[in-house]
CSV table of C-alpha atoms in Angstrom, one decimal:
chain,number,residue,atom,x,y,z
V,1,MET,CA,-23.8,35.9,-14.0
V,2,MET,CA,-24.5,32.3,-14.9
V,3,ASN,CA,-22.9,30.4,-17.7
V,4,GLU,CA,-24.6,28.3,-20.4
V,5,LYS,CA,-25.0,24.7,-18.8
V,6,ILE,CA,-23.9,21.8,-20.9
V,7,LEU,CA,-24.2,17.9,-19.3
V,8,ILE,CA,-21.6,15.3,-20.6
V,9,VAL,CA,-23.3,11.8,-20.4
V,10,ASP,CA,-20.6,8.9,-21.1
V,11,ASP,CA,-19.7,5.8,-19.1
V,12,GLN,CA,-16.4,6.1,-19.8
V,13,TYR,CA,-14.3,8.5,-17.4
V,14,GLY,CA,-11.9,9.4,-19.8
V,15,ILE,CA,-14.1,11.0,-22.3
V,16,ARG,CA,-16.0,12.8,-19.5
V,17,ILE,CA,-12.7,14.3,-17.9
V,18,LEU,CA,-11.5,15.5,-21.6
V,19,LEU,CA,-14.9,17.1,-22.5
V,20,ASN,CA,-15.4,18.7,-19.1
V,21,GLU,CA,-11.9,20.0,-19.8
V,22,VAL,CA,-12.3,21.4,-23.1
V,23,PHE,CA,-15.7,23.3,-22.3
V,24,ASN,CA,-15.2,24.2,-18.9
V,25,LYS,CA,-11.8,26.4,-20.4
V,26,GLU,CA,-14.3,27.5,-23.2
V,27,GLY,CA,-16.2,28.9,-20.3
V,28,TYR,CA,-19.4,26.6,-20.1
V,29,GLN,CA,-20.6,25.5,-16.9
V,30,THR,CA,-20.3,21.7,-16.8
V,31,PHE,CA,-21.9,18.6,-15.3
V,32,GLN,CA,-21.0,14.8,-15.6
V,33,ALA,CA,-23.2,11.7,-15.2
V,34,ALA,CA,-22.2,8.2,-16.3
V,35,ASN,CA,-25.5,6.5,-16.3
V,36,GLY,CA,-28.9,7.4,-17.5
V,37,LEU,CA,-30.2,8.0,-14.0
V,38,GLN,CA,-27.7,10.3,-12.8
V,39,ALA,CA,-28.2,12.6,-16.5
V,40,LEU,CA,-32.1,12.7,-15.7
V,41,ASP,CA,-31.6,13.8,-12.2
V,42,ILE,CA,-29.2,16.6,-13.3
V,43,VAL,CA,-31.2,17.2,-16.4
V,44,THR,CA,-34.2,17.7,-13.8
V,45,LYS,CA,-32.2,19.9,-11.1
V,46,GLU,CA,-30.2,21.7,-13.3
V,47,ARG,CA,-32.0,22.0,-16.3
V,48,PRO,CA,-28.8,22.1,-19.1
V,49,ASP,CA,-29.0,23.8,-22.4
V,50,LEU,CA,-26.9,21.0,-24.1
V,51,VAL,CA,-26.4,17.7,-23.4
V,52,LEU,CA,-23.6,15.8,-25.2
V,53,LEU,CA,-24.9,12.1,-24.9
V,54,ASP,CA,-23.0,9.2,-25.8
V,55,MET,CA,-25.3,6.2,-27.0
V,56,LYS,CA,-23.9,3.3,-25.3
V,57,ILE,CA,-24.3,3.2,-21.6
V,58,PRO,CA,-25.0,0.4,-19.3
V,59,GLY,CA,-28.4,-0.1,-18.6
V,60,MET,CA,-30.6,2.3,-20.0
V,61,ASP,CA,-29.2,3.2,-24.2
V,62,GLY,CA,-28.9,6.7,-25.3
V,63,ILE,CA,-32.1,6.6,-27.3
V,64,GLU,CA,-34.4,5.7,-23.9
V,65,ILE,CA,-32.3,8.8,-22.0
V,66,LEU,CA,-32.7,10.9,-25.0
V,67,LYS,CA,-36.9,10.1,-24.7
V,68,ARG,CA,-37.0,10.5,-21.1
V,69,MET,CA,-35.0,14.0,-21.7
V,70,LYS,CA,-37.4,15.0,-23.9
V,71,VAL,CA,-40.2,14.7,-21.4
V,72,ILE,CA,-38.5,16.7,-18.6
V,73,ASP,CA,-37.7,19.8,-21.2
V,74,GLU,CA,-38.9,19.5,-24.9
V,75,ASN,CA,-36.7,22.1,-25.6
V,76,ILE,CA,-33.3,20.6,-24.3
V,77,ARG,CA,-30.7,20.4,-27.0
V,78,VAL,CA,-29.0,17.0,-27.4
V,79,ILE,CA,-25.7,16.2,-29.6
V,80,ILE,CA,-25.0,12.5,-29.9
V,81,MET,CA,-21.9,10.4,-29.4
V,82,THR,CA,-21.7,7.4,-31.0
V,83,ALA,CA,-18.7,4.1,-31.5
V,84,TYR,CA,-18.9,0.6,-32.8
V,85,GLY,CA,-22.1,-0.6,-34.2
V,86,GLU,CA,-24.2,1.9,-32.9
V,87,LEU,CA,-25.1,3.6,-36.5
V,88,ASP,CA,-28.5,2.6,-36.5
V,89,MET,CA,-29.2,4.8,-33.5
V,90,ILE,CA,-28.3,7.7,-35.6
V,91,GLN,CA,-31.4,8.1,-37.4
V,92,GLU,CA,-33.6,6.8,-34.4
V,93,SER,CA,-31.9,9.8,-32.1
V,94,LYS,CA,-32.2,12.4,-35.1
V,95,GLU,CA,-36.1,11.8,-35.2
V,96,LEU,CA,-36.3,12.3,-31.5
V,97,GLY,CA,-35.0,15.6,-31.9
V,98,ALA,CA,-31.2,15.1,-31.6
V,99,LEU,CA,-29.2,17.9,-33.3
V,100,THR,CA,-26.4,16.2,-34.7
V,101,HIS,CA,-23.7,13.0,-34.1
V,102,PHE,CA,-20.3,12.8,-33.5
V,103,ALA,CA,-18.4,9.2,-34.1
V,104,LYS,CA,-15.9,8.5,-31.5
V,105,PRO,CA,-12.9,8.8,-31.8
V,106,PHE,CA,-14.0,12.7,-32.5
V,107,ASP,CA,-12.0,15.9,-33.8
V,108,ILE,CA,-12.3,18.0,-30.3
V,109,ASP,CA,-12.2,21.3,-32.7
V,110,GLU,CA,-15.5,20.0,-34.5
V,111,ILE,CA,-17.1,19.0,-31.3
V,112,ARG,CA,-16.1,22.3,-29.7
V,113,ASP,CA,-17.5,24.4,-33.0
V,114,ALA,CA,-20.6,22.5,-33.1
V,115,VAL,CA,-21.3,23.3,-29.4
V,116,LYS,CA,-20.4,27.0,-29.9
V,117,LYS,CA,-23.1,26.7,-33.0
V,118,TYR,CA,-26.2,25.4,-30.9
V,119,LEU,CA,-25.2,27.0,-27.3
V,120,PRO,CA,-23.3,30.2,-28.3
V,121,LEU,CA,-22.0,31.7,-25.2
V,122,LYS,CA,-24.0,34.9,-24.2
V,123,SER,CA,-20.8,36.5,-22.5
V,124,ASN,CA,-19.2,36.5,-25.8
T,1,MET,CA,-11.0,-7.0,-41.8
T,2,ILE,CA,-8.9,-6.8,-38.3
T,3,SER,CA,-4.9,-6.6,-39.1
T,4,ILE,CA,-3.8,-4.9,-36.1
T,5,THR,CA,-4.5,-5.3,-32.4
T,6,SER,CA,-5.3,-2.5,-29.9
T,7,ALA,CA,-2.5,-3.2,-27.8
T,8,GLU,CA,0.1,-2.6,-31.1
T,9,VAL,CA,-1.7,0.7,-31.7
T,10,GLY,CA,-1.6,1.1,-28.0
T,11,MET,CA,2.1,1.2,-28.4
T,12,LYS,CA,2.1,3.6,-31.3
T,13,ILE,CA,0.1,6.1,-29.3
T,14,ASN,CA,3.0,5.5,-26.7
T,15,GLU,CA,5.7,6.6,-29.6
T,16,TRP,CA,3.3,9.5,-30.6
T,17,HIS,CA,3.7,10.8,-27.1
T,18,ARG,CA,7.4,10.7,-27.0
T,19,HIS,CA,7.2,12.9,-30.4
T,20,ILE,CA,4.9,15.1,-28.8
T,21,GLN,CA,6.9,15.4,-25.9
T,22,LYS,CA,10.2,16.4,-28.1
T,23,PHE,CA,8.1,19.0,-30.2
T,24,ASN,CA,8.8,16.6,-33.4
T,25,VAL,CA,5.7,17.8,-35.4
T,26,THR,CA,6.5,16.2,-38.3
T,27,ASP,CA,6.8,12.9,-36.6
T,28,ALA,CA,3.8,13.5,-34.8
T,29,GLU,CA,1.9,14.6,-37.6
T,30,MET,CA,2.8,11.6,-39.9
T,31,LEU,CA,2.6,8.8,-36.7
T,32,LYS,CA,-1.1,10.4,-35.8
T,33,ALA,CA,-2.1,10.0,-39.6
T,34,GLU,CA,-0.8,6.1,-39.5
T,35,ILE,CA,-2.4,5.6,-35.8
T,36,GLU,CA,-5.9,6.8,-37.8
T,37,ARG,CA,-5.6,4.7,-40.5
T,38,ASP,CA,-4.9,1.5,-38.0
T,39,ILE,CA,-7.6,2.7,-36.0
T,40,GLU,CA,-10.2,2.3,-39.0
T,41,VAL,CA,-8.9,-1.8,-38.9
T,42,MET,CA,-8.3,-2.2,-35.4
T,43,GLU,CA,-10.2,-5.0,-33.1
T,44,GLU,CA,-12.9,-2.8,-31.0
T,45,ASP,CA,-11.5,-1.4,-28.0
T,46,GLN,CA,-13.2,1.6,-26.2
T,47,ASP,CA,-10.1,2.2,-24.0
T,48,LEU,CA,-7.9,2.4,-26.8
T,49,LEU,CA,-10.3,5.1,-28.4
T,50,ILE,CA,-10.3,7.1,-25.6
T,51,TYR,CA,-6.4,6.8,-25.5
T,52,TYR,CA,-6.0,8.0,-28.7
T,53,GLN,CA,-8.7,11.0,-28.2
T,54,LEU,CA,-6.4,12.1,-24.9
T,55,MET,CA,-3.2,11.9,-27.1
T,56,ALA,CA,-4.8,14.0,-30.0
T,57,PHE,CA,-5.8,16.5,-27.8
T,58,ARG,CA,-2.2,17.0,-26.6
T,59,HIS,CA,-1.0,16.8,-30.1
T,60,LYS,CA,-3.3,19.9,-31.1
T,61,ILE,CA,-2.3,22.1,-27.9
T,62,MET,CA,1.6,20.9,-29.1
T,63,LEU,CA,0.5,22.5,-31.9
T,64,GLU,CA,-1.2,25.9,-30.7
T,65,TYR,CA,2.3,26.0,-28.8
T,66,THR,CA,4.8,25.7,-31.4
T,67,LEU,CA,2.8,26.8,-34.4
T,68,PRO,CA,1.0,29.8,-32.6
T,69,SER,CA,-0.8,32.1,-34.7
T,70,ASP,CA,-0.2,36.0,-34.0
T,71,GLU,CA,-3.0,36.2,-31.2
T,72,ASN,CA,-2.7,33.1,-29.6
T,73,ARG,CA,0.5,32.3,-28.7
T,74,MET,CA,1.0,31.0,-25.0
T,75,GLU,CA,4.0,30.8,-22.6
T,76,LEU,CA,5.5,27.1,-21.3
T,77,SER,CA,3.7,27.3,-18.2
T,78,GLU,CA,0.6,28.0,-19.9
T,79,TYR,CA,1.0,25.2,-22.4
T,80,LEU,CA,1.8,22.7,-19.2
T,81,ASN,CA,-1.3,23.7,-17.6
T,82,LYS,CA,-3.1,22.7,-20.7
T,83,ILE,CA,-1.6,19.5,-21.2
T,84,GLU,CA,-1.8,18.5,-17.9
T,85,GLY,CA,-5.1,19.4,-17.2
T,86,HIS,CA,-7.2,20.7,-14.4
T,87,LYS,CA,-5.8,18.7,-11.3
T,88,LYS,CA,-3.6,17.0,-13.8
T,89,LYS,CA,-6.5,15.0,-14.4
T,90,LEU,CA,-5.6,14.4,-18.2
T,91,ASP,CA,-2.1,13.4,-17.6
T,92,ASN,CA,-3.0,10.9,-15.2
T,93,MET,CA,-5.3,9.5,-17.3
T,94,ARG,CA,-2.9,9.8,-20.0
T,95,ALA,CA,0.0,7.8,-18.1
T,96,TYR,CA,-2.5,5.3,-16.6
T,97,TYR,CA,-3.0,4.2,-20.4
T,98,TYR,CA,0.6,4.4,-21.3
T,99,ASN,CA,1.6,1.8,-19.0
T,100,PHE,CA,-1.8,-0.2,-19.6
T,101,PHE,CA,-1.4,-0.7,-23.3
T,102,ARG,CA,2.5,-1.5,-22.9
T,103,GLY,CA,1.6,-3.9,-20.1
T,104,MET,CA,-1.0,-5.3,-22.8
T,105,TYR,CA,1.2,-5.3,-25.9
T,106,GLU,CA,4.1,-7.4,-23.6
T,107,PHE,CA,1.6,-9.7,-22.2
T,108,ARG,CA,0.3,-10.5,-25.6
T,109,ASN,CA,4.2,-11.1,-26.6
T,110,GLY,CA,4.3,-13.5,-23.7
T,111,GLU,CA,6.6,-11.0,-21.9
T,112,TYR,CA,4.7,-11.4,-18.8
T,113,THR,CA,7.8,-10.3,-16.2
T,114,ARG,CA,7.7,-7.1,-18.4
T,115,ALA,CA,3.7,-7.0,-18.7
T,116,ILE,CA,3.8,-7.2,-14.9
T,117,THR,CA,6.0,-4.3,-14.3
T,118,TYR,CA,3.7,-2.2,-16.8
T,119,TYR,CA,0.4,-3.1,-15.1
T,120,LYS,CA,1.9,-2.4,-11.8
T,121,LYS,CA,3.0,1.1,-12.9
T,122,ALA,CA,-0.8,1.8,-14.4
T,123,GLU,CA,-1.8,0.3,-11.1
T,124,ARG,CA,0.1,3.1,-9.2
T,125,LYS,CA,-2.1,5.5,-11.0
T,126,ILE,CA,-5.6,4.3,-10.1
T,127,PRO,CA,-5.8,6.2,-7.2
T,128,THR,CA,-5.8,9.5,-9.3
T,129,ILE,CA,-8.6,8.3,-11.0
T,130,SER,CA,-11.1,9.1,-9.0
T,131,ASP,CA,-14.2,7.4,-10.9
T,132,LYS,CA,-15.0,3.8,-9.4
T,133,ILE,CA,-16.2,2.1,-12.3
T,134,GLU,CA,-13.1,3.0,-14.4
T,135,LYS,CA,-11.1,1.5,-11.4
T,136,ALA,CA,-13.1,-1.5,-11.6
T,137,GLU,CA,-12.6,-2.4,-15.1
T,138,PHE,CA,-8.8,-2.0,-14.5
T,139,TYR,CA,-8.8,-4.5,-11.8
T,140,PHE,CA,-11.1,-7.1,-13.7
T,141,LYS,CA,-8.5,-6.7,-16.7
T,142,LEU,CA,-5.9,-7.8,-14.3
T,143,SER,CA,-7.8,-10.5,-13.0
T,144,GLU,CA,-8.1,-11.6,-16.3
T,145,VAL,CA,-4.5,-11.4,-17.2
T,146,TYR,CA,-3.5,-13.3,-13.9
T,147,TYR,CA,-5.8,-16.0,-14.9
T,148,HIS,CA,-4.6,-16.7,-18.1
T,149,MET,CA,-1.0,-16.5,-16.7
T,150,LYS,CA,-2.3,-18.9,-14.3
T,151,MET,CA,-1.5,-17.1,-11.3
T,152,THR,CA,-4.5,-18.1,-9.4
T,153,HIS,CA,-4.5,-16.2,-6.2
T,154,ILE,CA,-3.4,-12.8,-7.5
T,155,SER,CA,-6.2,-13.2,-10.4
T,156,MET,CA,-8.5,-14.1,-7.6
T,157,HIS,CA,-7.6,-10.7,-5.8
T,158,TYR,CA,-8.1,-8.5,-8.5
T,159,ALA,CA,-11.3,-10.3,-9.3
T,160,GLU,CA,-12.6,-9.8,-6.0
T,161,LEU,CA,-11.5,-6.3,-5.7
T,162,SER,CA,-13.2,-5.5,-9.3
T,163,TYR,CA,-16.7,-7.6,-7.7
T,164,ASN,CA,-16.9,-5.4,-4.6
T,165,ILE,CA,-17.1,-2.1,-7.3
T,166,TYR,CA,-19.4,-4.0,-9.6
T,167,LYS,CA,-21.9,-5.6,-6.8
T,168,LYS,CA,-22.8,-1.7,-5.7
T,169,HIS,CA,-23.7,-0.9,-9.1
T,170,GLU,CA,-26.5,-2.3,-10.6
T,171,LEU,CA,-26.2,-1.6,-14.2
T,172,TYR,CA,-23.3,-3.6,-14.5
T,173,SER,CA,-24.6,-7.2,-14.6
T,174,VAL,CA,-22.9,-8.5,-17.3
T,175,ARG,CA,-19.5,-7.5,-15.5
T,176,ARG,CA,-20.5,-9.2,-12.2
T,177,ILE,CA,-21.0,-12.5,-14.2
T,178,GLN,CA,-18.3,-12.2,-15.5
T,179,CYS,CA,-16.4,-11.9,-12.2
T,180,HIS,CA,-18.0,-14.9,-11.1
T,181,PHE,CA,-16.5,-16.7,-13.9
T,182,VAL,CA,-12.8,-15.6,-13.2
T,183,ILE,CA,-13.7,-16.8,-9.8
T,184,ALA,CA,-15.1,-20.1,-10.7
T,185,GLY,CA,-11.9,-20.5,-13.2
T,186,ASN,CA,-9.4,-19.7,-10.6
T,187,TYR,CA,-11.4,-22.5,-8.0
T,188,ASP,CA,-11.2,-24.9,-11.1
T,189,ASP,CA,-7.8,-24.4,-11.2
T,190,LEU,CA,-7.1,-25.1,-7.9
T,191,GLU,CA,-8.7,-28.5,-8.1
T,192,ASN,CA,-11.4,-26.9,-5.9
T,193,HIS,CA,-14.5,-27.5,-8.1
T,194,GLU,CA,-17.2,-27.4,-5.3
T,195,LYS,CA,-15.9,-23.9,-4.5
T,196,ALA,CA,-16.6,-22.9,-8.4
T,197,LEU,CA,-19.9,-24.4,-8.6
T,198,PRO,CA,-21.9,-21.7,-6.4
T,199,HIS,CA,-20.1,-19.0,-8.4
T,200,LEU,CA,-21.1,-20.5,-11.5
T,201,GLN,CA,-24.8,-21.1,-10.4
T,202,GLU,CA,-24.6,-17.1,-9.6
T,203,ALA,CA,-23.4,-16.2,-12.8
T,204,LEU,CA,-25.9,-18.7,-14.7
T,205,LYS,CA,-28.9,-16.8,-12.5
T,206,GLY,CA,-27.6,-13.3,-13.9
T,207,ALA,CA,-27.3,-14.5,-17.2
T,208,GLU,CA,-30.7,-16.0,-17.3
T,209,LEU,CA,-31.7,-11.9,-16.9
T,210,LEU,CA,-29.7,-11.2,-20.0
T,211,LYS,CA,-30.6,-14.2,-22.2
T,212,SER,CA,-32.6,-11.8,-25.0
T,213,LYS,CA,-30.1,-9.1,-24.8
T,214,ASN,CA,-27.0,-11.3,-24.3
T,215,THR,CA,-27.2,-15.0,-25.9
T,216,HIS,CA,-23.2,-15.4,-25.8
T,217,ILE,CA,-23.2,-14.3,-22.1
T,218,TYR,CA,-26.1,-16.9,-21.4
T,219,ALA,CA,-24.3,-19.7,-23.4
T,220,THR,CA,-21.0,-19.1,-21.7
T,221,ALA,CA,-22.9,-19.5,-18.0
T,222,PHE,CA,-24.2,-23.0,-19.4
T,223,PHE,CA,-20.8,-23.9,-21.0
T,224,ASN,CA,-18.8,-23.2,-18.0
T,225,LEU,CA,-20.7,-25.1,-15.2
T,226,GLY,CA,-20.8,-28.4,-17.9
T,227,ASN,CA,-16.9,-28.1,-17.9
T,228,CYS,CA,-16.8,-27.7,-14.2
T,229,TYR,CA,-19.0,-30.7,-13.9
T,230,HIS,CA,-16.6,-32.6,-16.8
T,231,LYS,CA,-13.9,-31.9,-14.3
T,232,MET,CA,-16.0,-33.3,-11.3
T,233,ASP,CA,-16.3,-36.2,-13.5
T,234,ASN,CA,-20.0,-35.6,-13.0
T,235,LEU,CA,-20.6,-36.8,-17.1
T,236,ASN,CA,-24.6,-36.5,-17.0
T,237,LYS,CA,-24.7,-33.3,-15.6
T,238,ALA,CA,-21.5,-31.8,-18.2
T,239,ALA,CA,-23.6,-33.1,-20.7
T,240,ARG,CA,-26.7,-31.5,-20.2
T,241,TYR,CA,-24.9,-28.0,-19.6
T,242,ILE,CA,-23.1,-28.2,-22.4
T,243,GLU,CA,-26.1,-29.1,-25.0
T,244,GLN,CA,-27.9,-26.1,-23.2
T,245,ALA,CA,-24.7,-23.9,-24.5
T,246,LEU,CA,-24.7,-25.4,-27.6
T,247,VAL,CA,-28.4,-24.4,-28.3
T,248,GLN,CA,-27.6,-20.9,-27.5
T,249,TYR,CA,-24.2,-20.9,-29.2
T,250,ARG,CA,-26.0,-21.7,-32.3
T,251,LYS,CA,-28.3,-18.9,-32.0
T,252,ILE,CA,-25.4,-16.5,-32.9
T,253,ASN,CA,-23.2,-18.7,-34.8
T,254,SER,CA,-20.4,-18.0,-32.1
T,255,ASP,CA,-16.7,-19.2,-32.7
T,256,VAL,CA,-17.0,-21.2,-29.5
T,257,LEU,CA,-19.0,-23.7,-31.4
T,258,PRO,CA,-16.2,-26.2,-32.6
T,259,GLN,CA,-15.0,-25.9,-28.7
T,260,ALA,CA,-18.4,-26.9,-27.5
T,261,TYR,CA,-18.8,-29.6,-29.8
T,262,HIS,CA,-15.3,-31.1,-29.3
T,263,ASP,CA,-16.3,-31.4,-25.5
T,264,LEU,CA,-19.7,-32.7,-25.7
T,265,ALA,CA,-18.4,-35.1,-28.0
T,266,LEU,CA,-15.9,-36.2,-25.6
T,267,ILE,CA,-18.5,-36.3,-22.8
T,268,TYR,CA,-20.3,-38.6,-25.2
T,269,PHE,CA,-17.5,-41.0,-25.8
T,270,LYS,CA,-16.8,-41.1,-22.1
T,271,GLN,CA,-20.1,-42.2,-21.3
T,272,GLY,CA,-20.0,-44.6,-24.4
T,273,LYS,CA,-22.9,-42.7,-26.2
T,274,LYS,CA,-21.3,-43.2,-29.7
T,275,GLU,CA,-24.1,-42.4,-31.9
T,276,GLN,CA,-24.6,-38.8,-30.2
T,277,ALA,CA,-20.7,-38.4,-29.9
T,278,MET,CA,-20.0,-39.2,-33.6
T,279,ASP,CA,-23.0,-36.4,-34.5
T,280,CYS,CA,-21.5,-34.2,-32.1
T,281,PHE,CA,-18.0,-34.8,-33.9
T,282,ARG,CA,-19.6,-34.3,-37.5
T,283,LYS,CA,-20.7,-31.3,-36.9
T,284,GLY,CA,-17.7,-29.8,-34.5
T,285,ILE,CA,-15.5,-30.6,-37.2
T,286,ARG,CA,-17.9,-28.7,-39.6
T,287,SER,CA,-17.6,-25.6,-37.4
T,288,ALA,CA,-13.9,-26.1,-36.8
T,289,VAL,CA,-13.4,-25.8,-40.6
T,290,ASP,CA,-16.2,-22.9,-41.0
T,291,PHE,CA,-14.0,-21.1,-38.1
T,292,LYS,CA,-10.7,-21.9,-39.3
T,293,ASP,CA,-10.0,-22.9,-36.1
T,294,GLU,CA,-6.7,-25.2,-36.4
T,295,LEU,CA,-6.7,-25.7,-32.7
T,296,PHE,CA,-9.8,-27.6,-32.8
T,297,MET,CA,-9.4,-29.4,-36.1
T,298,ASN,CA,-6.2,-31.2,-34.1
T,299,LEU,CA,-7.9,-31.5,-31.2
T,300,PHE,CA,-11.1,-33.5,-33.0
T,301,GLU,CA,-8.2,-35.7,-35.3
T,302,ALA,CA,-7.5,-36.6,-31.5
T,303,LEU,CA,-11.0,-37.7,-30.6
T,304,ASP,CA,-10.8,-39.5,-33.7
T,305,VAL,CA,-7.4,-41.1,-33.4
T,306,LEU,CA,-8.2,-42.0,-29.5
T,307,TYR,CA,-12.3,-43.1,-29.7
T,308,ILE,CA,-13.0,-44.1,-33.1
T,309,ARG,CA,-9.9,-45.6,-34.4
T,310,ASN,CA,-9.2,-47.1,-31.0
T,311,GLY,CA,-5.2,-45.7,-31.2
T,312,ASP,CA,-2.7,-44.7,-33.5
T,313,THR,CA,0.1,-44.0,-31.4
T,314,PRO,CA,2.2,-42.6,-34.2
T,315,LYS,CA,-0.6,-40.0,-35.5
T,316,LEU,CA,-1.0,-39.3,-31.9
T,317,LEU,CA,2.4,-38.1,-31.5
T,318,ASN,CA,1.9,-36.2,-34.9
T,319,ILE,CA,-1.0,-34.3,-33.5
T,320,PHE,CA,0.9,-34.0,-30.2
T,321,SER,CA,3.7,-32.2,-31.7
T,322,ARG,CA,1.6,-29.7,-33.6
T,323,LEU,CA,0.2,-28.8,-30.2
T,324,GLU,CA,4.0,-27.6,-28.9
T,325,ASN,CA,3.5,-24.2,-29.0
T,326,GLY,CA,2.5,-21.6,-26.1
T,327,LYS,CA,-1.3,-21.6,-26.9
T,328,GLY,CA,-1.2,-25.6,-27.6
T,329,TYR,CA,0.4,-26.8,-24.2
T,330,PRO,CA,-2.4,-26.8,-21.9
T,331,TYR,CA,-4.6,-28.4,-24.5
T,332,LEU,CA,-1.4,-31.0,-25.3
T,333,GLU,CA,-1.3,-31.5,-21.2
T,334,GLU,CA,-4.9,-32.6,-21.1
T,335,LEU,CA,-5.0,-34.5,-24.8
T,336,ALA,CA,-1.9,-36.4,-23.2
T,337,LEU,CA,-3.5,-37.6,-19.9
T,338,LEU,CA,-6.8,-38.5,-21.7
T,339,GLY,CA,-4.7,-40.7,-23.9
T,340,GLY,CA,-2.8,-42.0,-21.5
T,341,ASN,CA,-5.9,-42.9,-19.1
T,342,LEU,CA,-7.4,-44.5,-22.5
T,343,PHE,CA,-4.4,-46.8,-23.0
T,344,ASP,CA,-4.1,-47.6,-19.7
T,345,TYR,CA,-7.5,-48.7,-19.5
T,346,ASN,CA,-7.1,-50.6,-22.6
T,347,GLY,CA,-3.8,-52.4,-21.5
T,348,LYS,CA,-1.5,-51.0,-23.9
T,349,ILE,CA,1.0,-49.9,-21.3
T,350,GLU,CA,3.8,-48.8,-23.2
T,351,ASP,CA,1.5,-46.3,-25.2
T,352,SER,CA,0.0,-44.8,-22.1
T,353,ILE,CA,4.1,-44.1,-20.8
T,354,ILE,CA,4.6,-42.5,-24.1
T,355,CYS,CA,1.5,-40.0,-23.3
T,356,PHE,CA,2.2,-39.7,-19.5
T,357,LYS,CA,5.5,-38.5,-20.8
T,358,LYS,CA,4.5,-36.1,-22.9
T,359,MET,CA,1.9,-35.0,-20.4
T,360,VAL,CA,4.8,-33.9,-18.0
T,361,TYR,CA,6.6,-32.2,-20.8
T,362,ALA,CA,3.5,-30.0,-21.4
T,363,GLN,CA,3.4,-29.3,-17.6
T,364,LYS,CA,6.9,-28.4,-17.8
T,365,GLN,CA,6.7,-26.2,-20.8
T,366,ILE,CA,3.7,-24.3,-19.1
T,367,SER,CA,5.9,-23.9,-15.7
T,368,LYS,CA,8.7,-22.3,-17.9
T,369,GLY,CA,5.7,-20.0,-19.2
T,370,GLU,CA,4.8,-19.2,-15.6
T,371,CYS,CA,8.5,-18.7,-14.1
T,372,MET,CA,8.1,-14.7,-14.5
T,373,TYR,CA,11.4,-13.8,-12.6
T,374,GLU,CA,14.6,-13.1,-14.2
T,375,ILE,CA,16.0,-12.4,-10.8
């Protein structure tokens, strides 16, 4: 049986392995991308059900990645993650269809609950 | 308002980890709350946020283990498995940050031997981190640390390691430029300015492509070129580049403005362009006051003594005394050399000897700082 797919997009390795650990244990199938190009490639090939997207990434920024993801899959569910000085991006990303946002450092339980809410595991 | 450095918060996270290891729930909870308050007022540091995030995850698992609900009891082996993560990736990352922040803390306190010990421990964890960019970031930080310690060849080694990774990743243009800055700075320290120049020119070429997005790095590319030409005594080129740096720094009201005005004023004074020098001098003092930059207030006062009042040795000695501290010694060395040469040129031999003696003294103090071995 195929599990629900989550794509984690963050240039910071520590965040990727942490979220990967958490959602793998929950039973999701996870993918990781360190930049926009890798993320779009995975969206095209793997069609993830939900994306955890960091807004500040070298090269293509989070807003641009979100726009392009929506072109590939207009129904893709996206939760954004922000850190310093990216508050202006939150409103824009919500207008583009982002479900919600988390500011770093985030509470793991809260992000886990949000993912469960927007992407419940069918096997549960 | 920044009131705590990320290195200090990193040390608190290390202590938090010790409480977690000992299952000291109350102490761990109290320290967690304190760290969360610190993060609100701390300088910006993405690595620290990751370290906090990793420890908060471990803290949560510790609570689940020590205070379990009826349906969620776990064995010790399961607990260890959870905190270490798949293939111990989480634990390796935590151990890396533990040593990295301890190293940073010791470095900021001037404890260089200890700093290197912990950076080396962090480096030993690097092979367990599969992400190349994470490795490049670490090497770059080490190159900066060793550069500030004036350990030129070691700094060069890490800058090269870092650059070799970044050059394969198109998106990391800012870091590539910063690697060129560090390499050029090291060549300058080796008095090999001809070798520094190609790196600074390459950095400027890269910074030009980013100028609309990153004015600071564009300005710094000009500034570093200007300083290199200044060291080569090519004052015309030095002035031209620093003038361009100033245009850019002004756009973003950078805190580098006092230094840029100071360096340009000095070059103009050396060139005998008194009017332009005085204009920079006045603007520079204003910016030093605005930024509450005491170091450059002192250095502007020194320019006043040397070039406007044509030498007032007791006053100059007073300024020297204010620069006698860890951060001030390199500036004292340069200023004393400048004063010595200027007095010598004007035939004031006794005053020039006083300055040269002070320069030697400053060099000795810097060397003491460089001596990192306690064996």
